[in-house]
């Protein structure tokens, strides 16, 4: 590059103050939702708990739903990881029994059911459901494609829809089961979908 050419701007590292503020807002929201649904939580209560101004809240989030989805992002990653903890390398075959991490994830989800029910609607809709479906589908599609398995698009969609829908219906009380039993049922359903085509 000659001295006259403009330099490309360097990518900036995340601002630690922003990260701390958003973390405080997430923690405050989760504390507020511990005993009431999101619909009964106010921005005022969240900013008071986070000890930030209302303008600061709107600098980072459009509304409480956006904050709630951000606060629950970890549950999406935990769900995806729980379904894949059995993998030891490319081409490894899934075990007949679900990984222990799946039941542990479901037990944790049950503890936060009031908040998750607000974001994950019956059938798997809602902002958390959309995100969970998208990430599960992408992971399943990538794995089937890498393994050379047929119908990656179809099976990835079926796996993501099944897991998200059953999880949502269980959290809403439509599927009676304890976390360990649900993990076993879900695992067998997902294996059947992978083997169906």
C-alpha positions as a LaTeX table, in Angstrom:
\begin{tabular}{lrrr}
\hline
Residue & $x$ (\AA) & $y$ (\AA) & $z$ (\AA) \\
\hline
Unk1 & 0.00 & 0.00 & 0.00 \\
Unk2 & 1.37 & 3.41 & $-0.96$ \\
Unk3 & 1.49 & 6.26 & 1.62 \\
Unk4 & $-1.39$ & 7.98 & $-0.19$ \\
Unk5 & $-3.82$ & 5.03 & 0.08 \\
Unk6 & $-6.23$ & 5.10 & 3.01 \\
Unk7 & $-5.82$ & 2.38 & 5.59 \\
Unk8 & $-8.63$ & $-0.05$ & 6.28 \\
Unk9 & $-10.07$ & 0.65 & 9.73 \\
Unk10 & $-8.98$ & $-1.92$ & 12.27 \\
Unk11 & $-11.81$ & $-3.95$ & 13.74 \\
Unk12 & $-12.55$ & $-2.71$ & 17.21 \\
Unk13 & $-12.52$ & $-4.94$ & 20.25 \\
Unk14 & $-15.80$ & $-4.96$ & 22.19 \\
Unk15 & $-16.05$ & $-2.14$ & 24.71 \\
Unk16 & $-15.78$ & $-3.69$ & 28.19 \\
Unk17 & $-18.10$ & $-1.01$ & 29.61 \\
Unk18 & $-20.80$ & $-1.99$ & 27.12 \\
Unk19 & $-20.35$ & $-5.67$ & 27.98 \\
Unk20 & $-20.63$ & $-4.92$ & 31.72 \\
Unk21 & $-23.75$ & $-2.77$ & 31.24 \\
Unk22 & $-25.47$ & $-5.41$ & 29.13 \\
Unk23 & $-24.54$ & $-8.11$ & 31.63 \\
Unk24 & $-26.08$ & $-6.04$ & 34.46 \\
Unk25 & $-29.25$ & $-5.53$ & 32.42 \\
Unk26 & $-29.49$ & $-9.27$ & 31.69 \\
Unk27 & $-28.98$ & $-10.16$ & 35.36 \\
Unk28 & $-31.57$ & $-7.61$ & 36.46 \\
Unk29 & $-34.12$ & $-8.95$ & 33.99 \\
Unk30 & $-33.57$ & $-12.55$ & 35.08 \\
Unk31 & $-33.96$ & $-11.48$ & 38.72 \\
Unk32 & $-37.21$ & $-9.66$ & 37.89 \\
Unk33 & $-38.54$ & $-12.69$ & 35.99 \\
Unk34 & $-37.72$ & $-15.12$ & 38.80 \\
Unk35 & $-41.25$ & $-14.79$ & 40.21 \\
Unk36 & $-43.28$ & $-13.10$ & 37.47 \\
Unk37 & $-43.76$ & $-13.35$ & 33.69 \\
Unk38 & $-42.01$ & $-10.96$ & 31.34 \\
Unk39 & $-45.32$ & $-9.19$ & 30.59 \\
Unk40 & $-45.41$ & $-7.98$ & 34.20 \\
Unk41 & $-41.83$ & $-6.65$ & 34.19 \\
Unk42 & $-41.18$ & $-2.99$ & 33.43 \\
Unk43 & $-38.17$ & $-1.27$ & 31.91 \\
Unk44 & $-38.12$ & 0.94 & 35.02 \\
Unk45 & $-37.68$ & $-2.07$ & 37.30 \\
Unk46 & $-34.94$ & $-3.54$ & 35.12 \\
Unk47 & $-32.90$ & $-0.33$ & 34.89 \\
Unk48 & $-33.34$ & 0.25 & 38.62 \\
Unk49 & $-32.01$ & $-3.24$ & 39.35 \\
Unk50 & $-29.13$ & $-2.78$ & 36.91 \\
Unk51 & $-28.39$ & 0.70 & 38.27 \\
Unk52 & $-28.36$ & 2.30 & 34.82 \\
Unk53 & $-30.44$ & 5.02 & 33.23 \\
Unk54 & $-33.43$ & 4.39 & 31.01 \\
Unk55 & $-31.61$ & 6.00 & 28.07 \\
Unk56 & $-28.79$ & 3.51 & 28.55 \\
Unk57 & $-31.27$ & 0.64 & 28.29 \\
Unk58 & $-32.59$ & 1.93 & 24.95 \\
Unk59 & $-29.07$ & 2.48 & 23.70 \\
Unk60 & $-28.55$ & $-1.28$ & 23.85 \\
Unk61 & $-32.01$ & $-2.82$ & 23.44 \\
Unk62 & $-35.14$ & $-1.98$ & 21.48 \\
Unk63 & $-37.44$ & $-3.37$ & 24.19 \\
Unk64 & $-37.66$ & $-5.92$ & 27.01 \\
Unk65 & $-38.21$ & $-8.80$ & 24.60 \\
Unk66 & $-34.90$ & $-8.04$ & 22.86 \\
Unk67 & $-33.17$ & $-7.98$ & 26.25 \\
Unk68 & $-34.89$ & $-11.22$ & 27.27 \\
Unk69 & $-33.77$ & $-13.01$ & 24.11 \\
Unk70 & $-30.22$ & $-11.79$ & 24.75 \\
Unk71 & $-30.46$ & $-12.89$ & 28.38 \\
Unk72 & $-31.66$ & $-16.33$ & 27.28 \\
Unk73 & $-29.13$ & $-16.78$ & 24.48 \\
Unk74 & $-27.15$ & $-19.09$ & 26.73 \\
Unk75 & $-30.09$ & $-21.48$ & 26.89 \\
Unk76 & $-29.95$ & $-21.85$ & 23.11 \\
Unk77 & $-26.25$ & $-22.67$ & 23.16 \\
Unk78 & $-26.76$ & $-25.01$ & 26.13 \\
Unk79 & $-29.54$ & $-26.86$ & 24.28 \\
Unk80 & $-27.49$ & $-27.29$ & 21.12 \\
Unk81 & $-24.44$ & $-28.41$ & 23.10 \\
Unk82 & $-26.48$ & $-30.81$ & 25.26 \\
Unk83 & $-27.67$ & $-32.63$ & 22.17 \\
Unk84 & $-24.13$ & $-33.04$ & 20.86 \\
Unk85 & $-21.99$ & $-33.83$ & 23.94 \\
Unk86 & $-21.76$ & $-37.46$ & 22.85 \\
Unk87 & $-19.65$ & $-36.61$ & 19.81 \\
Unk88 & $-16.03$ & $-37.69$ & 20.05 \\
Unk89 & $-15.03$ & $-36.91$ & 16.49 \\
Unk90 & $-16.20$ & $-36.87$ & 12.87 \\
Unk91 & $-18.37$ & $-39.84$ & 12.01 \\
Unk92 & $-18.96$ & $-40.92$ & 15.62 \\
Unk93 & $-22.29$ & $-42.66$ & 16.08 \\
Unk94 & $-24.85$ & $-41.43$ & 18.61 \\
Unk95 & $-25.43$ & $-43.68$ & 21.64 \\
Unk96 & $-28.76$ & $-45.41$ & 22.27 \\
Unk97 & $-29.24$ & $-43.45$ & 25.52 \\
Unk98 & $-29.31$ & $-39.65$ & 25.71 \\
Unk99 & $-26.22$ & $-37.84$ & 26.98 \\
Unk100 & $-26.45$ & $-36.80$ & 30.64 \\
Unk101 & $-26.11$ & $-33.18$ & 29.56 \\
Unk102 & $-29.55$ & $-33.31$ & 27.92 \\
Unk103 & $-31.39$ & $-34.16$ & 31.16 \\
Unk104 & $-29.28$ & $-31.56$ & 33.00 \\
Unk105 & $-30.26$ & $-28.94$ & 30.43 \\
Unk106 & $-33.95$ & $-29.82$ & 30.77 \\
Unk107 & $-33.78$ & $-29.63$ & 34.58 \\
Unk108 & $-32.22$ & $-26.18$ & 34.33 \\
Unk109 & $-34.87$ & $-25.09$ & 31.80 \\
Unk110 & $-37.61$ & $-26.24$ & 34.20 \\
Unk111 & $-36.12$ & $-24.01$ & 36.91 \\
Unk112 & $-36.53$ & $-20.98$ & 34.64 \\
Unk113 & $-39.79$ & $-22.08$ & 33.04 \\
Unk114 & $-41.75$ & $-18.86$ & 33.77 \\
Unk115 & $-39.32$ & $-16.75$ & 31.75 \\
Unk116 & $-38.83$ & $-19.31$ & 28.98 \\
Unk117 & $-42.60$ & $-19.74$ & 28.58 \\
Unk118 & $-42.84$ & $-16.04$ & 27.78 \\
Unk119 & $-40.30$ & $-16.33$ & 24.97 \\
Unk120 & $-40.94$ & $-19.89$ & 23.79 \\
Unk121 & $-44.60$ & $-20.23$ & 22.86 \\
Unk122 & $-46.54$ & $-23.51$ & 22.61 \\
Unk123 & $-45.49$ & $-25.32$ & 19.45 \\
Unk124 & $-42.07$ & $-23.66$ & 19.47 \\
Unk125 & $-42.83$ & $-20.12$ & 18.28 \\
Unk126 & $-41.72$ & $-16.88$ & 19.85 \\
Unk127 & $-38.32$ & $-15.15$ & 19.79 \\
Unk128 & $-36.49$ & $-17.82$ & 21.80 \\
Unk129 & $-38.13$ & $-20.59$ & 19.78 \\
Unk130 & $-37.11$ & $-18.97$ & 16.49 \\
Unk131 & $-33.50$ & $-18.67$ & 17.63 \\
Unk132 & $-33.36$ & $-22.20$ & 19.02 \\
Unk133 & $-34.84$ & $-23.66$ & 15.83 \\
Unk134 & $-32.41$ & $-21.70$ & 13.65 \\
Unk135 & $-29.30$ & $-22.79$ & 15.60 \\
Unk136 & $-30.36$ & $-26.42$ & 15.94 \\
Unk137 & $-31.18$ & $-26.62$ & 12.25 \\
Unk138 & $-27.82$ & $-25.14$ & 11.25 \\
Unk139 & $-25.90$ & $-27.58$ & 13.48 \\
Unk140 & $-27.84$ & $-30.63$ & 12.31 \\
Unk141 & $-27.50$ & $-29.60$ & 8.67 \\
Unk142 & $-23.75$ & $-29.05$ & 8.97 \\
Unk143 & $-23.23$ & $-32.41$ & 10.66 \\
Unk144 & $-25.28$ & $-34.41$ & 8.16 \\
Unk145 & $-23.63$ & $-32.64$ & 5.25 \\
Unk146 & $-20.14$ & $-33.32$ & 6.66 \\
Unk147 & $-21.04$ & $-36.98$ & 7.17 \\
Unk148 & $-22.44$ & $-37.28$ & 3.64 \\
Unk149 & $-25.87$ & $-38.28$ & 5.00 \\
Unk150 & $-28.79$ & $-37.82$ & 2.61 \\
Unk151 & $-31.55$ & $-35.21$ & 2.84 \\
Unk152 & $-29.66$ & $-32.84$ & 5.14 \\
Unk153 & $-32.18$ & $-30.02$ & 4.67 \\
Unk154 & $-35.21$ & $-32.17$ & 5.43 \\
Unk155 & $-33.79$ & $-33.94$ & 8.47 \\
Unk156 & $-32.22$ & $-30.80$ & 9.93 \\
Unk157 & $-35.59$ & $-29.02$ & 9.76 \\
Unk158 & $-37.41$ & $-32.00$ & 11.29 \\
Unk159 & $-34.91$ & $-32.33$ & 14.15 \\
Unk160 & $-34.99$ & $-28.62$ & 14.96 \\
Unk161 & $-38.79$ & $-28.42$ & 14.78 \\
Unk162 & $-39.26$ & $-31.54$ & 16.92 \\
Unk163 & $-36.87$ & $-30.50$ & 19.66 \\
Unk164 & $-38.08$ & $-26.89$ & 19.80 \\
Unk165 & $-41.76$ & $-27.82$ & 19.69 \\
Unk166 & $-41.55$ & $-30.57$ & 22.30 \\
Unk167 & $-39.44$ & $-28.40$ & 24.62 \\
Unk168 & $-41.96$ & $-25.56$ & 24.33 \\
Unk169 & $-44.98$ & $-27.78$ & 24.89 \\
Unk170 & $-43.28$ & $-29.42$ & 27.89 \\
Unk171 & $-42.50$ & $-26.04$ & 29.46 \\
Unk172 & $-46.16$ & $-25.08$ & 28.95 \\
Unk173 & $-47.36$ & $-28.28$ & 30.63 \\
Unk174 & $-48.69$ & $-30.07$ & 27.54 \\
Unk175 & $-46.14$ & $-32.91$ & 27.75 \\
Unk176 & $-46.08$ & $-34.43$ & 31.24 \\
Unk177 & $-42.63$ & $-35.83$ & 32.00 \\
Unk178 & $-39.75$ & $-35.20$ & 34.36 \\
Unk179 & $-36.47$ & $-33.98$ & 32.78 \\
Unk180 & $-34.86$ & $-37.44$ & 32.70 \\
Unk181 & $-37.89$ & $-39.09$ & 31.08 \\
Unk182 & $-38.26$ & $-36.26$ & 28.57 \\
Unk183 & $-34.58$ & $-36.51$ & 27.67 \\
Unk184 & $-35.05$ & $-40.22$ & 26.94 \\
Unk185 & $-38.19$ & $-39.68$ & 24.83 \\
Unk186 & $-36.71$ & $-36.76$ & 22.91 \\
Unk187 & $-33.48$ & $-38.62$ & 22.22 \\
Unk188 & $-35.34$ & $-41.57$ & 20.71 \\
Unk189 & $-37.47$ & $-39.24$ & 18.58 \\
Unk190 & $-34.42$ & $-37.40$ & 17.26 \\
Unk191 & $-32.54$ & $-40.63$ & 16.51 \\
Unk192 & $-35.60$ & $-41.91$ & 14.62 \\
Unk193 & $-35.68$ & $-38.74$ & 12.52 \\
Unk194 & $-32.00$ & $-39.06$ & 11.66 \\
Unk195 & $-32.50$ & $-42.69$ & 10.62 \\
Unk196 & $-35.82$ & $-42.22$ & 8.81 \\
Unk197 & $-34.25$ & $-41.11$ & 5.54 \\
\hline
\end{tabular}
